[in-house]
Short mmCIF file of N, CA and C in Angstrom, two decimals:
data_model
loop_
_atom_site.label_atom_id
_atom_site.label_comp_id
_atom_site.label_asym_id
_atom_site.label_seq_id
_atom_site.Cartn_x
_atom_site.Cartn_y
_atom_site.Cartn_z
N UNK U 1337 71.29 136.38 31.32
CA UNK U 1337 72.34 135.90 32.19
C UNK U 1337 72.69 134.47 31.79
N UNK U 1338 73.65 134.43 31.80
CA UNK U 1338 74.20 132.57 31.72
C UNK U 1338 74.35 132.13 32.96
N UNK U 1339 73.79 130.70 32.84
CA UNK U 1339 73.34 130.09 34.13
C UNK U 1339 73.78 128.40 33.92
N UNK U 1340 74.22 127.70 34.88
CA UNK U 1340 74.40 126.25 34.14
C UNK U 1340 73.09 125.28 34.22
N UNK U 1341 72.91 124.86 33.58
CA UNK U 1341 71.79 123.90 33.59
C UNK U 1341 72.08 122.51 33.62
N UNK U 1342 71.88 121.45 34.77
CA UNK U 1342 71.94 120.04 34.25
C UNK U 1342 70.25 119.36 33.66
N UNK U 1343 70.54 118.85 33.31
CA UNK U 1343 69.87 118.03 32.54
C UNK U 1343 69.90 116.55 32.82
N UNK U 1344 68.81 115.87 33.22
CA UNK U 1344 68.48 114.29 33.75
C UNK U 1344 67.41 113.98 32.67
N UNK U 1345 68.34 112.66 32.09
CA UNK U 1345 67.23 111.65 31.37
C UNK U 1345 66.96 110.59 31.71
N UNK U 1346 65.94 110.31 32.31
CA UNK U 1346 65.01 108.99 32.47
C UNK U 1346 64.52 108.15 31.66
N UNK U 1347 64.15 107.17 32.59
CA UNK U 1347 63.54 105.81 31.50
C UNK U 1347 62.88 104.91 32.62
N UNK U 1348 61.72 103.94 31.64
CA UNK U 1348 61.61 102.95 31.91
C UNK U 1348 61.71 102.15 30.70
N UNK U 1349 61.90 101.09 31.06
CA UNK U 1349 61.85 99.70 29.68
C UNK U 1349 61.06 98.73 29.99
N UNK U 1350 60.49 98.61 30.57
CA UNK U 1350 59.45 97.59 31.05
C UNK U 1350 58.47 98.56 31.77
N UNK U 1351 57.00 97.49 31.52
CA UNK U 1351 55.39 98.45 32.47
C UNK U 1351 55.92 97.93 33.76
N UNK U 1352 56.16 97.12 34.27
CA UNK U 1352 56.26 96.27 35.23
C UNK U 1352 57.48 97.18 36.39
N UNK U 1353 57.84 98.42 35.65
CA UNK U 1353 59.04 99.53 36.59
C UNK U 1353 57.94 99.99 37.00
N UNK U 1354 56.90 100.58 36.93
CA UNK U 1354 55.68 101.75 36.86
C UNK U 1354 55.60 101.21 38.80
N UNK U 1355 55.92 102.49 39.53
CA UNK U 1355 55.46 102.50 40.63
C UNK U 1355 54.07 103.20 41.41
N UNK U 1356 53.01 103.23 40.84
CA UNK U 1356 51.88 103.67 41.04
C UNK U 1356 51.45 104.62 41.72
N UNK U 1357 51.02 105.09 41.51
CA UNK U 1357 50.25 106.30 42.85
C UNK U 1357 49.12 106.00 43.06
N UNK U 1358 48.02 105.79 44.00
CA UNK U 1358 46.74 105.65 43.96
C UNK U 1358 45.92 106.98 43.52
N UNK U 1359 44.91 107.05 43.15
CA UNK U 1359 44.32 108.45 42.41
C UNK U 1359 43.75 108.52 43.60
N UNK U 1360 44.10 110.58 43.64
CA UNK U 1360 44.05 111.30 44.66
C UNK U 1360 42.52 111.06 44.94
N UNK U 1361 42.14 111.98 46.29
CA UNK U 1361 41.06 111.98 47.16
C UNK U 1361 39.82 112.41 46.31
N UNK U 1362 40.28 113.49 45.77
CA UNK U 1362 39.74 114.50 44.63
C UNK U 1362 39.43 113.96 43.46
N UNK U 1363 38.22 114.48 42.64
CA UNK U 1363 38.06 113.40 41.55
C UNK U 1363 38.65 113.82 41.04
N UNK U 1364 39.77 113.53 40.10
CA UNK U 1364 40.38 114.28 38.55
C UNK U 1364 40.02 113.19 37.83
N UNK U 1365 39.68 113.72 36.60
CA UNK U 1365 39.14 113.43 35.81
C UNK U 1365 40.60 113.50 34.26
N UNK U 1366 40.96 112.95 33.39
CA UNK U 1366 41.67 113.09 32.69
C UNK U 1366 42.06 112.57 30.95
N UNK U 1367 40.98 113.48 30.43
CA UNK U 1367 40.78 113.29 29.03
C UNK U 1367 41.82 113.43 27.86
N UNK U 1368 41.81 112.76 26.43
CA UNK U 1368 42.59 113.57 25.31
C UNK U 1368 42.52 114.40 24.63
N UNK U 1369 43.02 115.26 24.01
CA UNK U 1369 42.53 116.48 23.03
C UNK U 1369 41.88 115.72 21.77
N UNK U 1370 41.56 115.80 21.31
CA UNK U 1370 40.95 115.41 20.10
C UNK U 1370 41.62 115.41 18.79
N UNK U 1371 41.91 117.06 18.95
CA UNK U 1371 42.85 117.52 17.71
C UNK U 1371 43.95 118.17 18.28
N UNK U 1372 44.85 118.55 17.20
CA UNK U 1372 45.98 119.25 17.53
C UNK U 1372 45.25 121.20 17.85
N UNK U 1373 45.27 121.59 18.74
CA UNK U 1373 44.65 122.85 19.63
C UNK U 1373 46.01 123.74 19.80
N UNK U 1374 46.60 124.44 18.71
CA UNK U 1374 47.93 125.22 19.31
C UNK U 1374 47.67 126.00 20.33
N UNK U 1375 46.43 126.67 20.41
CA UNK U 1375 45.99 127.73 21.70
C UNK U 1375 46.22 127.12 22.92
N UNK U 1376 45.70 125.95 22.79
CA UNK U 1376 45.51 125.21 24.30
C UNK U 1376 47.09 124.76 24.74
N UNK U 1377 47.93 123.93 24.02
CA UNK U 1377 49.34 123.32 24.21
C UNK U 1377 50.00 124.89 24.50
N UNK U 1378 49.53 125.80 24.02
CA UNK U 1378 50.46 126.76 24.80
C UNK U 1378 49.78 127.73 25.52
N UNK U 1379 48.53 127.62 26.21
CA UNK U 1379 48.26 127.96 27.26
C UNK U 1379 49.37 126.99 28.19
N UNK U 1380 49.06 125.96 28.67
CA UNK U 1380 49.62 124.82 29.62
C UNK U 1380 50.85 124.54 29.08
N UNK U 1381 51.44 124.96 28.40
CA UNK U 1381 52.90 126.14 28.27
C UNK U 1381 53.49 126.65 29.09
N UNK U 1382 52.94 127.86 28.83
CA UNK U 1382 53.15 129.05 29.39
C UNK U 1382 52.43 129.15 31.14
N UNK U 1383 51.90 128.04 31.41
CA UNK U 1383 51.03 128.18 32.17
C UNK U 1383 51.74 127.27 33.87
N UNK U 1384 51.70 126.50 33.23
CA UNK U 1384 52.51 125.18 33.62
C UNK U 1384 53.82 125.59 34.30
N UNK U 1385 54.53 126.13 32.68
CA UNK U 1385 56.04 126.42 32.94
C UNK U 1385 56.49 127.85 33.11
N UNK U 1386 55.30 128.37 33.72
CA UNK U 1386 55.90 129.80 33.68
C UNK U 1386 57.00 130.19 35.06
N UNK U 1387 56.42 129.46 35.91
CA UNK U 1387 57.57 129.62 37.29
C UNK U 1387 58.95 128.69 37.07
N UNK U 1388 59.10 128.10 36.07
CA UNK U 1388 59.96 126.94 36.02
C UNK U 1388 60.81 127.73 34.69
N UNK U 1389 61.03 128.56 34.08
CA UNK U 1389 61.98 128.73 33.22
C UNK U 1389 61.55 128.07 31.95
N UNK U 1390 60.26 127.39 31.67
CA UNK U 1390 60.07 127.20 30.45
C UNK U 1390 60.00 127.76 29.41
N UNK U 1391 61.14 128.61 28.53
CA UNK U 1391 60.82 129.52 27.90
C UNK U 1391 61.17 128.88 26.32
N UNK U 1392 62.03 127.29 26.38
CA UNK U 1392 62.15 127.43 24.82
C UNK U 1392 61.01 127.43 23.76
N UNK U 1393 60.04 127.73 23.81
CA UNK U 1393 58.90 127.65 22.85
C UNK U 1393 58.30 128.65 22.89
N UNK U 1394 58.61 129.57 23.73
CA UNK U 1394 57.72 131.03 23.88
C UNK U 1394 57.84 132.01 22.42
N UNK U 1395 58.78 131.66 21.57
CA UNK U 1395 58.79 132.66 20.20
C UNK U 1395 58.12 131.40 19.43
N UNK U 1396 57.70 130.20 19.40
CA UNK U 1396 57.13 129.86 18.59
C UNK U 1396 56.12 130.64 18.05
N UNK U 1397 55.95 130.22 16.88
CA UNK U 1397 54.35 130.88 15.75
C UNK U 1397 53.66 130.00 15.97
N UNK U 1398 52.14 130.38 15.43
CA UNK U 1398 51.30 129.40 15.37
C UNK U 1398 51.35 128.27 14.46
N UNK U 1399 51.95 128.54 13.43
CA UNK U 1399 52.53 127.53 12.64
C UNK U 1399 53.02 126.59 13.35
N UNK U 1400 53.97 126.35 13.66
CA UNK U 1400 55.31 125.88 14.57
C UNK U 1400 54.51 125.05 15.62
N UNK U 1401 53.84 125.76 16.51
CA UNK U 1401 52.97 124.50 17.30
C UNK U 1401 51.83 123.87 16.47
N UNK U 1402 51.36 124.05 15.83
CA UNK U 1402 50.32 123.32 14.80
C UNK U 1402 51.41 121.95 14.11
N UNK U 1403 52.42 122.35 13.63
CA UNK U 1403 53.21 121.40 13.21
C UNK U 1403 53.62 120.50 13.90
N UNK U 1404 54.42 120.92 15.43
CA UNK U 1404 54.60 120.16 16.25
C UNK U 1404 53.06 119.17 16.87
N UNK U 1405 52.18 119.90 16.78
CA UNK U 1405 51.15 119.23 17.68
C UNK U 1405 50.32 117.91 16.36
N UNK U 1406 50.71 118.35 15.60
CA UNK U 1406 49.95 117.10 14.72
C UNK U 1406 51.10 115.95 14.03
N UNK U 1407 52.11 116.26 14.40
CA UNK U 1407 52.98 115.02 14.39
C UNK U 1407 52.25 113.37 14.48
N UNK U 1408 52.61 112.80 13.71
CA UNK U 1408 52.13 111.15 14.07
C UNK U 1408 52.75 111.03 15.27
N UNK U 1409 51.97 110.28 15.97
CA UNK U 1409 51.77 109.65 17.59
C UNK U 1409 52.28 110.25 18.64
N UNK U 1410 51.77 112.12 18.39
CA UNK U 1410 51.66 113.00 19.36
C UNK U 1410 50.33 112.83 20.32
N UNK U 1411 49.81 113.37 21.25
CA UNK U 1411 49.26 113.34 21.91
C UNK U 1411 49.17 114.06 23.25
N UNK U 1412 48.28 114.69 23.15
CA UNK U 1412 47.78 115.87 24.80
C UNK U 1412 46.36 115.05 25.16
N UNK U 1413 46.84 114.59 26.42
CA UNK U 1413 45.60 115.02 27.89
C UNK U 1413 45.81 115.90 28.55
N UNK U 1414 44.63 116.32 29.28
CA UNK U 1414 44.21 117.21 30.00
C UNK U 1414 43.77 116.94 31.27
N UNK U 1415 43.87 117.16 32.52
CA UNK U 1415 43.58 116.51 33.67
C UNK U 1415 42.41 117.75 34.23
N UNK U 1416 41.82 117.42 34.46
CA UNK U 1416 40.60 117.84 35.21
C UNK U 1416 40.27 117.85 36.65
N UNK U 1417 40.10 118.52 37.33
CA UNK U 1417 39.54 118.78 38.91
C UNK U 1417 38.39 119.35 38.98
N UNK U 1418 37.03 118.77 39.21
CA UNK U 1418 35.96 119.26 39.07
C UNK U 1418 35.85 120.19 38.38
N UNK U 1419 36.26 119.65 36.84
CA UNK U 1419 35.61 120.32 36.08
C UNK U 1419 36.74 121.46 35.01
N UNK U 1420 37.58 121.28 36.06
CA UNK U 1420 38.55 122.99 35.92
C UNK U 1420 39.82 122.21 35.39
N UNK U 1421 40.54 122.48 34.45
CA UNK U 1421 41.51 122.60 34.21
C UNK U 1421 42.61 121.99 34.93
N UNK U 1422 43.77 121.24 35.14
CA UNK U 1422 44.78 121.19 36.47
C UNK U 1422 46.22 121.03 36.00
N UNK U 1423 46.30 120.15 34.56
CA UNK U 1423 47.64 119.97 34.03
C UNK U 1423 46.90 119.44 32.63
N UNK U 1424 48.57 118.68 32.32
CA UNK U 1424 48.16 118.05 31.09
C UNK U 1424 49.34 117.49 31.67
N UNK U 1425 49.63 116.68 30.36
CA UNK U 1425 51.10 115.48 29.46
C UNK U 1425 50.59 115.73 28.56
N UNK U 1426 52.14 115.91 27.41
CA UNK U 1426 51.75 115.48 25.93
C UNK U 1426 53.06 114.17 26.01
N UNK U 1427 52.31 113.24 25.50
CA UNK U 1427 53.43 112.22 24.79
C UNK U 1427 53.64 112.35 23.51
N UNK U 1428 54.58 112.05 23.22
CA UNK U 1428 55.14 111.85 21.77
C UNK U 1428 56.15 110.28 21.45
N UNK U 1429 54.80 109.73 20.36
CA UNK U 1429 55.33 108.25 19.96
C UNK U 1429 56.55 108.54 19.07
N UNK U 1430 57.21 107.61 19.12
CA UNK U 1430 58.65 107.71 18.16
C UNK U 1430 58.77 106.46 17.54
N UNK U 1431 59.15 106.88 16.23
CA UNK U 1431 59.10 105.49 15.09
C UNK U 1431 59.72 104.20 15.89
N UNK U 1432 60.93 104.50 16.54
CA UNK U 1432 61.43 103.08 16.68
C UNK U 1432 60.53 102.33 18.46
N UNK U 1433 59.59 102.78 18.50
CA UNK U 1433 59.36 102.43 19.71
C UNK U 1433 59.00 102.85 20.90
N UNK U 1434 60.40 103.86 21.36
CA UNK U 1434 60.37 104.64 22.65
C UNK U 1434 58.52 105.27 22.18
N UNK U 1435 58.81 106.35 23.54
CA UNK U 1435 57.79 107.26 23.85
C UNK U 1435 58.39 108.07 24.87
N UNK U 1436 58.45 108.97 24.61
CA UNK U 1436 58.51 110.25 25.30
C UNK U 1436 57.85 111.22 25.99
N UNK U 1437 57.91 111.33 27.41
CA UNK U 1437 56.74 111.97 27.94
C UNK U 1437 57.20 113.63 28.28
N UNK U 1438 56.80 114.33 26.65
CA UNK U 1438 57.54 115.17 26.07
C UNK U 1438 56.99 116.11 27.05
N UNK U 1439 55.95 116.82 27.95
CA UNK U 1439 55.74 117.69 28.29
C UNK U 1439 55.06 117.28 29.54
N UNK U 1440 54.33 117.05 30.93
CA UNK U 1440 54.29 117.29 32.11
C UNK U 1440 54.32 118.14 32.94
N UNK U 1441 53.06 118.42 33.48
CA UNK U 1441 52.64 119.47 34.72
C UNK U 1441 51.58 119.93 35.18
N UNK U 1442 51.37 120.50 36.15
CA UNK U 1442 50.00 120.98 36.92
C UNK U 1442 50.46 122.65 36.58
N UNK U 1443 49.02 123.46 36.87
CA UNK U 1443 48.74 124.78 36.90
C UNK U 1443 49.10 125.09 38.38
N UNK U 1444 50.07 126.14 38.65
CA UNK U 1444 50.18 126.63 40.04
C UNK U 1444 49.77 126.45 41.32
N UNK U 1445 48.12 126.51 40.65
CA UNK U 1445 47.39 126.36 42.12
C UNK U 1445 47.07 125.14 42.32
N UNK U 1446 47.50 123.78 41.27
CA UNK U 1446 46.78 123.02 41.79
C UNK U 1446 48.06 121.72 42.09
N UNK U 1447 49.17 122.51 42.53
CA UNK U 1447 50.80 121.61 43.28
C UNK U 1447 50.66 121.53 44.26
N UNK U 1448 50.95 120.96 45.12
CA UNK U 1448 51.51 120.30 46.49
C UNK U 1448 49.72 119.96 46.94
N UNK U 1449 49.16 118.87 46.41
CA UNK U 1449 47.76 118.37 46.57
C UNK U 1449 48.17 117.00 46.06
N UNK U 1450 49.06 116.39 45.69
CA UNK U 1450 49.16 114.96 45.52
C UNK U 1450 48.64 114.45 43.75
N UNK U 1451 48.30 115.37 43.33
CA UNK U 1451 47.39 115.23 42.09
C UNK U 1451 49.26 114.57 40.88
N UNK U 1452 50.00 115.27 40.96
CA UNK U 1452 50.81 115.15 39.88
C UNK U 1452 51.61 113.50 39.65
N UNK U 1453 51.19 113.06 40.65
CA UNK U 1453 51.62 111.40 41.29
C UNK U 1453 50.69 110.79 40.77
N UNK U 1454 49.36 111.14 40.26
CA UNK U 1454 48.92 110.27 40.31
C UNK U 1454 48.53 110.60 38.36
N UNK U 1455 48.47 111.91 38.09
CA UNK U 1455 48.57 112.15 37.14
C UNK U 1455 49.70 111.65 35.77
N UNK U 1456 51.14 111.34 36.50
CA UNK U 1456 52.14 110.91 36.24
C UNK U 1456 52.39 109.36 36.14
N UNK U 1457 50.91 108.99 36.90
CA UNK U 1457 51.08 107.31 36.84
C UNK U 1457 50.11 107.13 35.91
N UNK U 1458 49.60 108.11 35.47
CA UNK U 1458 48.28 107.66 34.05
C UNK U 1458 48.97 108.19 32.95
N UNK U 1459 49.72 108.64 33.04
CA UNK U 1459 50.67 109.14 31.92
C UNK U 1459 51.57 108.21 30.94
N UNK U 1460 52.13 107.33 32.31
CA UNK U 1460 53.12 106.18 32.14
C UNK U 1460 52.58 105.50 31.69
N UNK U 1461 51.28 105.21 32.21
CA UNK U 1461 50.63 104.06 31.61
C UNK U 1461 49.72 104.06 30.51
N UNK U 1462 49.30 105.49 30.33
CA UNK U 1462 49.15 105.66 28.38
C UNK U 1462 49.93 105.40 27.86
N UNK U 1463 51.16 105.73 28.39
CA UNK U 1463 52.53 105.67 27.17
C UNK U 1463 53.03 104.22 26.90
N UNK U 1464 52.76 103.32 27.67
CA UNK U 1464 52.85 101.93 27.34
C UNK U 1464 51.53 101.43 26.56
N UNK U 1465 50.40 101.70 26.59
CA UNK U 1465 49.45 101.60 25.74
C UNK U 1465 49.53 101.80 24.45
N UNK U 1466 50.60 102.60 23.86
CA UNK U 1466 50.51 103.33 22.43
C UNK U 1466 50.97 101.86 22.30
N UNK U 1467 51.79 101.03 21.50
CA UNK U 1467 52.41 100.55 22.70
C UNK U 1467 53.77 101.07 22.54
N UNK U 1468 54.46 101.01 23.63
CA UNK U 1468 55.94 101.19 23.38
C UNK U 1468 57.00 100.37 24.12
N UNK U 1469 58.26 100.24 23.42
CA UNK U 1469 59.25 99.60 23.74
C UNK U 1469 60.34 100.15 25.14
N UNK U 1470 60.10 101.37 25.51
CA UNK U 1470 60.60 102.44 26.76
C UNK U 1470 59.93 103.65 26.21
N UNK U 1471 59.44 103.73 27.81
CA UNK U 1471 59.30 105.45 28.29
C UNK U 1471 60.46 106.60 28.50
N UNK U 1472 60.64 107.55 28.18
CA UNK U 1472 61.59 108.63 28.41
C UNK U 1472 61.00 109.89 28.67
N UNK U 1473 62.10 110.12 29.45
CA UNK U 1473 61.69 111.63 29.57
C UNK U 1473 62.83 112.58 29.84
N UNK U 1474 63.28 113.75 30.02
CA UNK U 1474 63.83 114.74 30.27
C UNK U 1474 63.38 115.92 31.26
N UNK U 1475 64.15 116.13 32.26
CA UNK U 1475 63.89 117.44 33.03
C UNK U 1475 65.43 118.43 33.31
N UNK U 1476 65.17 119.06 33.93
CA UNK U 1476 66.28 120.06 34.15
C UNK U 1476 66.40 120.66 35.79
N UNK U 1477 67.26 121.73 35.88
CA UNK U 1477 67.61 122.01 37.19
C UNK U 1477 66.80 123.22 37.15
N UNK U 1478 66.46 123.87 36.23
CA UNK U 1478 64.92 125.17 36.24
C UNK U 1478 63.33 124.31 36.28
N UNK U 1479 63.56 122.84 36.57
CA UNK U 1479 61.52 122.35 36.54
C UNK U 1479 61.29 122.33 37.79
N UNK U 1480 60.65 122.23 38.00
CA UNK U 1480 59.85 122.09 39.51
C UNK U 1480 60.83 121.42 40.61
N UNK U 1481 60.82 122.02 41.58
CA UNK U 1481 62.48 121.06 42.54
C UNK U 1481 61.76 119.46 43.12
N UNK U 1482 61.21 118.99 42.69
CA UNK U 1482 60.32 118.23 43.43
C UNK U 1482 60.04 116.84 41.86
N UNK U 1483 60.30 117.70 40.50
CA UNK U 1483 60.57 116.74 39.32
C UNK U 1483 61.06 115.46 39.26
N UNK U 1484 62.18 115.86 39.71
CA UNK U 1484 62.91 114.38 39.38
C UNK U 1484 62.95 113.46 40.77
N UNK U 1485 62.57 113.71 41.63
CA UNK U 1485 61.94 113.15 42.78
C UNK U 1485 60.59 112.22 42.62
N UNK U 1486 59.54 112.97 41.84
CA UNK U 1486 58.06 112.32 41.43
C UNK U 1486 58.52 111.12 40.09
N UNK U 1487 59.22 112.06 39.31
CA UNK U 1487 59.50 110.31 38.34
C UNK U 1487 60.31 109.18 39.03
N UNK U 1488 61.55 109.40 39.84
CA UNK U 1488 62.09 108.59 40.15
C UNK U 1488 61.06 107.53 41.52
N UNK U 1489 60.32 108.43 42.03
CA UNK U 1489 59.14 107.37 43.27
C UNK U 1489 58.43 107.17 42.01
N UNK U 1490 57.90 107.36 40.63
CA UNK U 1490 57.20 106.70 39.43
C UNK U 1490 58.10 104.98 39.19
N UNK U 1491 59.01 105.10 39.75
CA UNK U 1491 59.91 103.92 38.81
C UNK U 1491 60.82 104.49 37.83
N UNK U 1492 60.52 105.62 37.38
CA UNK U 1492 61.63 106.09 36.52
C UNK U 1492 63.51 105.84 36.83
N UNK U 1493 63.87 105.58 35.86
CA UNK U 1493 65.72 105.30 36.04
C UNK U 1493 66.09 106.21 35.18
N UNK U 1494 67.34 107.22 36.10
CA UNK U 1494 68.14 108.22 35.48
C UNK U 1494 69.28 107.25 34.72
N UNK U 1495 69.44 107.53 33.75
CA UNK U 1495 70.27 106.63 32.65
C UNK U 1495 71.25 108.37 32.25
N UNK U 1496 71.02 109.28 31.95
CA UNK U 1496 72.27 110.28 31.28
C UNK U 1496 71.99 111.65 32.29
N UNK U 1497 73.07 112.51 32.63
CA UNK U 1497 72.94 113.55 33.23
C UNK U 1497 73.76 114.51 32.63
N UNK U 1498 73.40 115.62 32.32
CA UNK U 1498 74.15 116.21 31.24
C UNK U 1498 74.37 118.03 31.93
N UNK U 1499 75.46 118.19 31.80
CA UNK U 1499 75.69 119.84 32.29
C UNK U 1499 75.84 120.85 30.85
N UNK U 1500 75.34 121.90 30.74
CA UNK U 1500 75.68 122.92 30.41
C UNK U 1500 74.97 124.26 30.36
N UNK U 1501 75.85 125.65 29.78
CA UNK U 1501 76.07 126.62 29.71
C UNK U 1501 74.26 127.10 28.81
N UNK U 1502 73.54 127.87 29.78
CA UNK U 1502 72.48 128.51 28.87
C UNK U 1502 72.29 129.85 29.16
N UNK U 1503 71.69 130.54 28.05
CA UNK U 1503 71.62 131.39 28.46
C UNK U 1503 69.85 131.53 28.80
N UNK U 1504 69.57 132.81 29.99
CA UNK U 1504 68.44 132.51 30.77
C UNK U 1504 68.28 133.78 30.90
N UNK U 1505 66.81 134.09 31.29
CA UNK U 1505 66.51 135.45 31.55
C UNK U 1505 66.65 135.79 33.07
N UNK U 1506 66.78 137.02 33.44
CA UNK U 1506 67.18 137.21 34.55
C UNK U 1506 66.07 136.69 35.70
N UNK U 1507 65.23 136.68 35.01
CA UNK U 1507 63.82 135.72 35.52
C UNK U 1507 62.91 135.33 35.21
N UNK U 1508 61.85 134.40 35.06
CA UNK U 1508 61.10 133.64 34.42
C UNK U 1508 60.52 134.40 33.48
N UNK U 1509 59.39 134.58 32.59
CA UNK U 1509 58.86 135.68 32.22
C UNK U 1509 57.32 135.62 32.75
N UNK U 1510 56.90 134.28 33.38
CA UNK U 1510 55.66 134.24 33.39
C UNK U 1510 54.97 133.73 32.84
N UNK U 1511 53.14 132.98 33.02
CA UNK U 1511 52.39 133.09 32.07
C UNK U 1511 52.31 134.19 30.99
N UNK U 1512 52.58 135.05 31.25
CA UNK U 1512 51.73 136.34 30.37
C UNK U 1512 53.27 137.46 30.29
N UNK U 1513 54.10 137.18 29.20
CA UNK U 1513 55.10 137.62 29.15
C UNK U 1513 54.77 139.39 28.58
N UNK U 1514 55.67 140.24 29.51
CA UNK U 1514 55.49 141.55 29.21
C UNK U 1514 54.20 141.96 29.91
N UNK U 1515 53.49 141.38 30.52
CA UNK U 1515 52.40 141.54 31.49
C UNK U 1515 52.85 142.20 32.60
N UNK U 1516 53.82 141.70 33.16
CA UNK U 1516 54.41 142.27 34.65
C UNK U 1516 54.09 141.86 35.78
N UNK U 1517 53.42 140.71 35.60
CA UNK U 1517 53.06 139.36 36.69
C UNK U 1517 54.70 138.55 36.81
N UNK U 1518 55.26 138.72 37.91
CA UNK U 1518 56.53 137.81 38.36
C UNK U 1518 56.31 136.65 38.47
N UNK U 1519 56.63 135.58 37.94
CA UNK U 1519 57.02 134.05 38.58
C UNK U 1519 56.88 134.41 39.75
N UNK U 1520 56.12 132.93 40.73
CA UNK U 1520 56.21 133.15 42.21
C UNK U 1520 57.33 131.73 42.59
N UNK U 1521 58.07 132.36 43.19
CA UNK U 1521 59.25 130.84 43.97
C UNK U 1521 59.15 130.61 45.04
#
């Protein structure tokens, strides 16, 4: 089906935008990958973005994320909740500076618990660590309805908003595409 999609790009240019979250009640815990892991970046993929329409990477090969994931001044954490799994960020450094906080999100069960606020403020503030000259990011009108709400209470500034024509499946496909598990909305 064709569907319109807008598109919001954010920024910060200064650490000093970064509006903080205090870390939740809950311990999370929130480490880096080590190496480039194509299994893992597209578990929390597919995992992440399965209720949200994340589908442009779902025909990738393993090639293709191996390539993408070992890029110079790429980078995946992993956020932890006793122990278990909860989200990630991958940033991606860019020659002239920026940084891009190319990927963002929690696993299903572990949204509307306060965790992604605070996850999102350790994110920001890795991404000024690499170091960088502005943070960016990108979301859409298929991410989480609650997206561009959490960056903008981050400090984030919408700088471009962009409309168009995509084409979309008649519905998400899921973690586990061809499984027959529905996206839940």
């Amino acid at each position: 089906m064709q569907a319109i999609e807008t598109l919001w790009h954010l920024e910060m240019t200064d650490p000093g935008q970064l509006l903080a979250a205090p870390p939740p009640e809950a311990p999370l815990e929130i480490l880096p990958v080590g190496a480039p892991y194509p299994e893992l970046n597209r578990f929390f993929y597919t995992s992440v973005g399965a209720d949200w329409y994340w589908i442009d990477r779902l025909d990738w090969d393993y090639d293709q994320w191996r390539r993408y994931l070992a890029r110079p001044g790429h980078e995946t954490w992993i956020a932890y909740l006793a122990g278990t799994p909860a989200g990630y960020f991958e940033l991606d450094g860019q020659p002239h500076g920026d940084v891009e906080l190319a990927m963002f999100g929690l696993l299903p069960q572990f949204t509307g618990q306060g965790l992604g606020k605070y996850l999102l403020t350790f994110a920001v503030r890795r991404a000024w660590e690499k170091p960088a000259s502005r943070v960016w990011l990108h979301t859409c009108s298929f991410d989480h309805p609650h997206a561009v709400a959490n960056y903008e209470a981050r400090g984030f500034r919408l700088y471009r908003t962009e409309q168009a024509t995509k084409e979309m499946p008649e519905q998400s496909p899921g973690p586990w595409p061809g499984s027959g598990r529905v996206a839940a909305k």
